[in-house]
PDB file of N, CA and C and ligand atoms in Angstrom:
ATOM      1  N   MET A 288     -40.338  84.202  50.410  1.00  0.00           N
ATOM      2  CA  MET A 288     -38.893  83.846  49.848  1.00  0.00           C
ATOM      3  C   MET A 288     -38.808  84.044  48.231  1.00  0.00           C
ATOM      4  N   PRO A 289     -37.875  84.520  47.862  1.00  0.00           N
ATOM      5  CA  PRO A 289     -37.604  84.546  46.427  1.00  0.00           C
ATOM      6  C   PRO A 289     -37.157  83.462  45.634  1.00  0.00           C
ATOM      7  N   ALA A 290     -37.520  83.163  44.663  1.00  0.00           N
ATOM      8  CA  ALA A 290     -37.117  81.940  43.762  1.00  0.00           C
ATOM      9  C   ALA A 290     -35.413  81.828  43.753  1.00  0.00           C
ATOM     10  N   ARG A 291     -35.067  80.909  43.929  1.00  0.00           N
ATOM     11  CA  ARG A 291     -33.492  80.626  43.890  1.00  0.00           C
ATOM     12  C   ARG A 291     -33.075  80.744  42.353  1.00  0.00           C
ATOM     13  N   ARG A 292     -32.087  81.473  42.083  1.00  0.00           N
ATOM     14  CA  ARG A 292     -31.772  81.221  40.708  1.00  0.00           C
ATOM     15  C   ARG A 292     -30.732  80.154  40.692  1.00  0.00           C
ATOM     16  N   LYS A 293     -30.762  79.449  39.208  1.00  0.00           N
ATOM     17  CA  LYS A 293     -29.820  78.197  39.034  1.00  0.00           C
ATOM     18  C   LYS A 293     -28.430  78.810  39.037  1.00  0.00           C
ATOM     19  N   PRO A 294     -27.629  78.029  39.432  1.00  0.00           N
ATOM     20  CA  PRO A 294     -25.917  78.403  39.563  1.00  0.00           C
ATOM     21  C   PRO A 294     -25.513  78.234  38.168  1.00  0.00           C
ATOM     22  N   PHE A 295     -25.894  77.819  37.211  1.00  0.00           N
ATOM     23  CA  PHE A 295     -25.567  77.444  35.940  1.00  0.00           C
ATOM     24  C   PHE A 295     -26.298  77.773  34.790  1.00  0.00           C
ATOM     25  N   LYS A 296     -25.675  78.241  33.750  1.00  0.00           N
ATOM     26  CA  LYS A 296     -26.571  78.394  32.400  1.00  0.00           C
ATOM     27  C   LYS A 296     -26.260  77.173  31.496  1.00  0.00           C
ATOM     28  N   ALA A 297     -27.147  76.917  30.455  1.00  0.00           N
ATOM     29  CA  ALA A 297     -27.080  75.947  29.690  1.00  0.00           C
ATOM     30  C   ALA A 297     -26.637  76.324  28.374  1.00  0.00           C
ATOM     31  N   CYS A 298     -25.648  75.770  27.492  1.00  0.00           N
ATOM     32  CA  CYS A 298     -25.302  76.109  26.257  1.00  0.00           C
ATOM     33  C   CYS A 298     -26.629  75.328  25.246  1.00  0.00           C
ATOM     34  N   ARG A 299     -27.110  76.512  24.460  1.00  0.00           N
ATOM     35  CA  ARG A 299     -28.188  75.859  23.576  1.00  0.00           C
ATOM     36  C   ARG A 299     -27.460  74.923  22.487  1.00  0.00           C
ATOM     37  N   LYS A 300     -26.358  74.858  22.139  1.00  0.00           N
ATOM     38  CA  LYS A 300     -25.805  74.276  21.100  1.00  0.00           C
ATOM     39  C   LYS A 300     -25.431  72.876  21.562  1.00  0.00           C
ATOM     40  N   CYS A 301     -24.659  72.543  22.576  1.00  0.00           N
ATOM     41  CA  CYS A 301     -24.190  71.453  23.050  1.00  0.00           C
ATOM     42  C   CYS A 301     -24.937  70.955  24.415  1.00  0.00           C
ATOM     43  N   ARG A 302     -25.567  71.764  25.048  1.00  0.00           N
ATOM     44  CA  ARG A 302     -26.215  71.385  26.126  1.00  0.00           C
ATOM     45  C   ARG A 302     -25.350  71.299  27.359  1.00  0.00           C
ATOM     46  N   ALA A 303     -24.018  71.754  27.291  1.00  0.00           N
ATOM     47  CA  ALA A 303     -23.226  71.751  28.541  1.00  0.00           C
ATOM     48  C   ALA A 303     -23.647  72.927  29.614  1.00  0.00           C
ATOM     49  N   LEU A 304     -23.470  72.700  30.816  1.00  0.00           N
ATOM     50  CA  LEU A 304     -24.017  73.589  31.729  1.00  0.00           C
ATOM     51  C   LEU A 304     -22.507  74.389  32.145  1.00  0.00           C
ATOM     52  N   VAL A 305     -22.844  75.750  32.091  1.00  0.00           N
ATOM     53  CA  VAL A 305     -21.536  76.559  32.561  1.00  0.00           C
ATOM     54  C   VAL A 305     -21.685  77.619  33.518  1.00  0.00           C
ATOM     55  N   ASP A 306     -20.878  77.995  34.116  1.00  0.00           N
ATOM     56  CA  ASP A 306     -21.055  79.083  35.326  1.00  0.00           C
ATOM     57  C   ASP A 306     -21.996  80.070  34.811  1.00  0.00           C
ATOM     58  N   LYS A 307     -22.786  80.562  35.741  1.00  0.00           N
ATOM     59  CA  LYS A 307     -23.935  81.669  34.944  1.00  0.00           C
ATOM     60  C   LYS A 307     -23.111  82.881  34.645  1.00  0.00           C
ATOM     61  N   ASN A 308     -22.056  83.053  35.148  1.00  0.00           N
ATOM     62  CA  ASN A 308     -21.341  84.483  34.873  1.00  0.00           C
ATOM     63  C   ASN A 308     -20.461  84.153  33.573  1.00  0.00           C
ATOM     64  N   ALA A 309     -20.544  83.035  32.822  1.00  0.00           N
ATOM     65  CA  ALA A 309     -19.684  82.762  31.743  1.00  0.00           C
ATOM     66  C   ALA A 309     -20.355  83.537  30.564  1.00  0.00           C
ATOM     67  N   THR A 310     -19.575  83.853  29.498  1.00  0.00           N
ATOM     68  CA  THR A 310     -20.306  84.415  28.473  1.00  0.00           C
ATOM     69  C   THR A 310     -20.241  83.391  27.154  1.00  0.00           C
ATOM     70  N   GLU A 311     -19.291  82.444  27.309  1.00  0.00           N
ATOM     71  CA  GLU A 311     -19.373  81.594  26.182  1.00  0.00           C
ATOM     72  C   GLU A 311     -19.350  80.181  26.620  1.00  0.00           C
ATOM     73  N   CYS A 312     -19.708  79.234  25.975  1.00  0.00           N
ATOM     74  CA  CYS A 312     -19.432  77.761  26.111  1.00  0.00           C
ATOM     75  C   CYS A 312     -18.120  77.313  26.096  1.00  0.00           C
ATOM     76  N   PRO A 313     -17.320  76.711  27.116  1.00  0.00           N
ATOM     77  CA  PRO A 313     -16.040  76.282  27.018  1.00  0.00           C
ATOM     78  C   PRO A 313     -16.029  74.949  26.350  1.00  0.00           C
ATOM     79  N   HIS A 314     -17.099  74.371  25.666  1.00  0.00           N
ATOM     80  CA  HIS A 314     -17.132  73.090  25.115  1.00  0.00           C
ATOM     81  C   HIS A 314     -17.024  73.408  23.733  1.00  0.00           C
ATOM     82  N   CYS A 315     -17.985  74.149  23.249  1.00  0.00           N
ATOM     83  CA  CYS A 315     -18.162  74.458  21.668  1.00  0.00           C
ATOM     84  C   CYS A 315     -17.812  75.938  21.484  1.00  0.00           C
ATOM     85  N   GLY A 316     -17.569  76.781  22.397  1.00  0.00           N
ATOM     86  CA  GLY A 316     -17.667  78.349  22.346  1.00  0.00           C
ATOM     87  C   GLY A 316     -18.609  78.935  21.790  1.00  0.00           C
ATOM     88  N   SER A 317     -19.862  78.514  21.870  1.00  0.00           N
ATOM     89  CA  SER A 317     -21.167  79.144  21.380  1.00  0.00           C
ATOM     90  C   SER A 317     -21.621  80.124  22.594  1.00  0.00           C
ATOM     91  N   ARG A 318     -21.980  81.294  22.141  1.00  0.00           N
ATOM     92  CA  ARG A 318     -22.486  82.141  23.180  1.00  0.00           C
ATOM     93  C   ARG A 318     -23.933  82.325  23.394  1.00  0.00           C
ATOM     94  N   ASP A 319     -24.438  81.281  22.796  1.00  0.00           N
ATOM     95  CA  ASP A 319     -26.004  81.128  23.021  1.00  0.00           C
ATOM     96  C   ASP A 319     -26.367  80.365  24.292  1.00  0.00           C
ATOM     97  N   LEU A 320     -26.152  81.214  25.413  1.00  0.00           N
ATOM     98  CA  LEU A 320     -26.381  80.497  26.893  1.00  0.00           C
ATOM     99  C   LEU A 320     -27.885  80.640  27.460  1.00  0.00           C
ATOM    100  N   THR A 321     -28.441  79.863  27.981  1.00  0.00           N
ATOM    101  CA  THR A 321     -29.691  80.200  28.554  1.00  0.00           C
ATOM    102  C   THR A 321     -29.923  79.646  29.925  1.00  0.00           C
ATOM    103  N   GLU A 322     -30.770  80.354  30.730  1.00  0.00           N
ATOM    104  CA  GLU A 322     -30.918  79.785  32.096  1.00  0.00           C
ATOM    105  C   GLU A 322     -32.307  79.010  32.128  1.00  0.00           C
ATOM    106  N   ASP A 323     -32.920  78.849  30.906  1.00  0.00           N
ATOM    107  CA  ASP A 323     -33.908  77.751  30.645  1.00  0.00           C
ATOM    108  C   ASP A 323     -33.648  76.420  30.495  1.00  0.00           C
ATOM    109  N   TRP A 324     -33.397  75.828  31.628  1.00  0.00           N
ATOM    110  CA  TRP A 324     -32.907  74.431  31.359  1.00  0.00           C
ATOM    111  C   TRP A 324     -33.389  73.618  32.372  1.00  0.00           C
ATOM    112  N   GLU A 325     -33.429  72.399  32.144  1.00  0.00           N
ATOM    113  CA  GLU A 325     -34.015  71.448  33.356  1.00  0.00           C
ATOM    114  C   GLU A 325     -33.077  70.128  33.286  1.00  0.00           C
ATOM    115  N   GLY A 326     -32.871  69.702  34.459  1.00  0.00           N
ATOM    116  CA  GLY A 326     -32.296  68.340  34.891  1.00  0.00           C
ATOM    117  C   GLY A 326     -30.796  68.364  34.660  1.00  0.00           C
ATOM    118  N   ILE A 327     -29.886  67.764  35.405  1.00  0.00           N
ATOM    119  CA  ILE A 327     -28.574  67.852  35.186  1.00  0.00           C
ATOM    120  C   ILE A 327     -28.009  66.410  34.920  1.00  0.00           C
ATOM    121  N   ILE A 328     -27.328  66.151  34.056  1.00  0.00           N
ATOM    122  CA  ILE A 328     -26.516  64.680  33.926  1.00  0.00           C
ATOM    123  C   ILE A 328     -25.099  64.999  33.935  1.00  0.00           C
ATOM    124  N   ILE A 329     -24.406  64.276  34.867  1.00  0.00           N
ATOM    125  CA  ILE A 329     -23.049  64.379  34.835  1.00  0.00           C
ATOM    126  C   ILE A 329     -22.268  63.311  34.231  1.00  0.00           C
ATOM    127  N   VAL A 330     -21.609  63.509  33.261  1.00  0.00           N
ATOM    128  CA  VAL A 330     -20.947  62.546  32.428  1.00  0.00           C
ATOM    129  C   VAL A 330     -19.622  62.272  32.642  1.00  0.00           C
ATOM    130  N   ILE A 331     -18.887  61.404  33.312  1.00  0.00           N
ATOM    131  CA  ILE A 331     -17.669  61.089  33.766  1.00  0.00           C
ATOM    132  C   ILE A 331     -16.917  60.309  32.485  1.00  0.00           C
ATOM    133  N   ASP A 332     -17.616  59.438  32.024  1.00  0.00           N
ATOM    134  CA  ASP A 332     -16.839  58.541  31.002  1.00  0.00           C
ATOM    135  C   ASP A 332     -17.904  58.508  29.891  1.00  0.00           C
ATOM    136  N   PRO A 333     -17.790  59.128  28.949  1.00  0.00           N
ATOM    137  CA  PRO A 333     -18.647  59.188  27.783  1.00  0.00           C
ATOM    138  C   PRO A 333     -18.565  57.900  26.811  1.00  0.00           C
ATOM    139  N   GLU A 334     -17.244  57.534  26.811  1.00  0.00           N
ATOM    140  CA  GLU A 334     -17.076  56.230  25.878  1.00  0.00           C
ATOM    141  C   GLU A 334     -17.611  55.156  26.596  1.00  0.00           C
ATOM    142  N   ASN A 335     -17.999  55.028  27.676  1.00  0.00           N
ATOM    143  CA  ASN A 335     -18.726  53.834  28.201  1.00  0.00           C
ATOM    144  C   ASN A 335     -20.093  54.321  28.836  1.00  0.00           C
ATOM    145  N   SER A 336     -20.451  55.301  28.540  1.00  0.00           N
ATOM    146  CA  SER A 336     -21.772  55.763  29.045  1.00  0.00           C
ATOM    147  C   SER A 336     -22.971  55.498  28.195  1.00  0.00           C
ATOM    148  N   GLU A 337     -23.850  54.508  28.094  1.00  0.00           N
ATOM    149  CA  GLU A 337     -24.988  54.461  27.313  1.00  0.00           C
ATOM    150  C   GLU A 337     -25.904  55.924  27.272  1.00  0.00           C
ATOM    151  N   ILE A 338     -25.981  56.328  28.373  1.00  0.00           N
ATOM    152  CA  ILE A 338     -26.866  57.695  28.346  1.00  0.00           C
ATOM    153  C   ILE A 338     -26.017  58.747  27.570  1.00  0.00           C
ATOM    154  N   ALA A 339     -24.747  58.931  27.790  1.00  0.00           N
ATOM    155  CA  ALA A 339     -24.145  59.957  27.001  1.00  0.00           C
ATOM    156  C   ALA A 339     -24.247  59.735  25.597  1.00  0.00           C
ATOM    157  N   LYS A 340     -24.203  58.420  25.247  1.00  0.00           N
ATOM    158  CA  LYS A 340     -24.282  58.269  23.765  1.00  0.00           C
ATOM    159  C   LYS A 340     -25.796  58.432  23.306  1.00  0.00           C
ATOM    160  N   ILE A 341     -26.724  58.209  24.101  1.00  0.00           N
ATOM    161  CA  ILE A 341     -27.916  58.154  23.399  1.00  0.00           C
ATOM    162  C   ILE A 341     -28.275  59.988  23.302  1.00  0.00           C
ATOM    163  N   LEU A 342     -27.716  60.696  24.527  1.00  0.00           N
ATOM    164  CA  LEU A 342     -28.021  62.234  24.481  1.00  0.00           C
ATOM    165  C   LEU A 342     -26.994  62.759  23.451  1.00  0.00           C
ATOM    166  N   GLY A 343     -25.933  62.161  23.182  1.00  0.00           N
ATOM    167  CA  GLY A 343     -24.988  62.765  22.225  1.00  0.00           C
ATOM    168  C   GLY A 343     -23.947  63.697  22.912  1.00  0.00           C
ATOM    169  N   PHE A 344     -23.687  63.398  24.303  1.00  0.00           N
ATOM    170  CA  PHE A 344     -22.434  63.914  25.013  1.00  0.00           C
ATOM    171  C   PHE A 344     -21.054  63.455  24.603  1.00  0.00           C
ATOM    172  N   THR A 345     -20.295  64.043  24.146  1.00  0.00           N
ATOM    173  CA  THR A 345     -18.974  63.177  23.877  1.00  0.00           C
ATOM    174  C   THR A 345     -17.768  63.553  24.675  1.00  0.00           C
ATOM    175  N   LYS A 346     -17.809  64.758  25.463  1.00  0.00           N
ATOM    176  CA  LYS A 346     -17.076  64.942  26.587  1.00  0.00           C
ATOM    177  C   LYS A 346     -17.512  64.936  27.950  1.00  0.00           C
ATOM    178  N   PRO A 347     -16.564  64.486  28.861  1.00  0.00           N
ATOM    179  CA  PRO A 347     -16.941  64.634  30.224  1.00  0.00           C
ATOM    180  C   PRO A 347     -17.626  65.751  30.917  1.00  0.00           C
ATOM    181  N   GLY A 348     -18.579  66.025  31.623  1.00  0.00           N
ATOM    182  CA  GLY A 348     -18.941  67.232  32.118  1.00  0.00           C
ATOM    183  C   GLY A 348     -20.196  67.307  32.680  1.00  0.00           C
ATOM    184  N   ARG A 349     -20.977  68.618  32.781  1.00  0.00           N
ATOM    185  CA  ARG A 349     -22.204  68.606  33.374  1.00  0.00           C
ATOM    186  C   ARG A 349     -23.004  69.083  32.214  1.00  0.00           C
ATOM    187  N   TYR A 350     -24.174  68.401  32.180  1.00  0.00           N
ATOM    188  CA  TYR A 350     -24.923  68.939  30.905  1.00  0.00           C
ATOM    189  C   TYR A 350     -26.333  69.087  31.419  1.00  0.00           C
ATOM    190  N   ALA A 351     -27.117  69.705  30.775  1.00  0.00           N
ATOM    191  CA  ALA A 351     -28.574  69.602  30.929  1.00  0.00           C
ATOM    192  C   ALA A 351     -29.350  68.880  30.136  1.00  0.00           C
ATOM    193  N   ILE A 352     -30.354  68.053  30.734  1.00  0.00           N
ATOM    194  CA  ILE A 352     -31.180  67.101  30.093  1.00  0.00           C
ATOM    195  C   ILE A 352     -32.116  67.803  28.879  1.00  0.00           C
ATOM    196  N   LYS A 353     -32.570  68.852  29.292  1.00  0.00           N
ATOM    197  CA  LYS A 353     -33.528  69.610  28.580  1.00  0.00           C
ATOM    198  C   LYS A 353     -33.157  71.152  28.436  1.00  0.00           C
ATOM    199  N   VAL A 354     -33.192  71.631  27.230  1.00  0.00           N
ATOM    200  CA  VAL A 354     -32.853  73.127  27.059  1.00  0.00           C
ATOM    201  C   VAL A 354     -33.822  73.567  26.351  1.00  0.00           C
ATOM    202  N   THR A 355     -34.725  74.617  26.790  1.00  0.00           N
ATOM    203  CA  THR A 355     -35.802  75.058  26.001  1.00  0.00           C
ATOM    204  C   THR A 355     -35.577  76.611  25.486  1.00  0.00           C
TER     205      THR A 355
HETATM  206 ZN1   ZN B  63     -21.799  74.403  23.961  1.00  0.00          ZN
END
């Protein structure tokens, strides 16, 4: 069985997860996208999410917990 490829790429700058066909991050405009990431966190309400505050996510969306 071939390894399944991830459906998303992560932005190295803000850690947002973007479609793997995307060429730039819709959150910060960075083109530094990578498939080398681990863990997904979904932020719905960053104002009231302690995790989002700790990790520094200020907009709702999908983010990678770790980007290498
Ligand atoms: Zn970004």
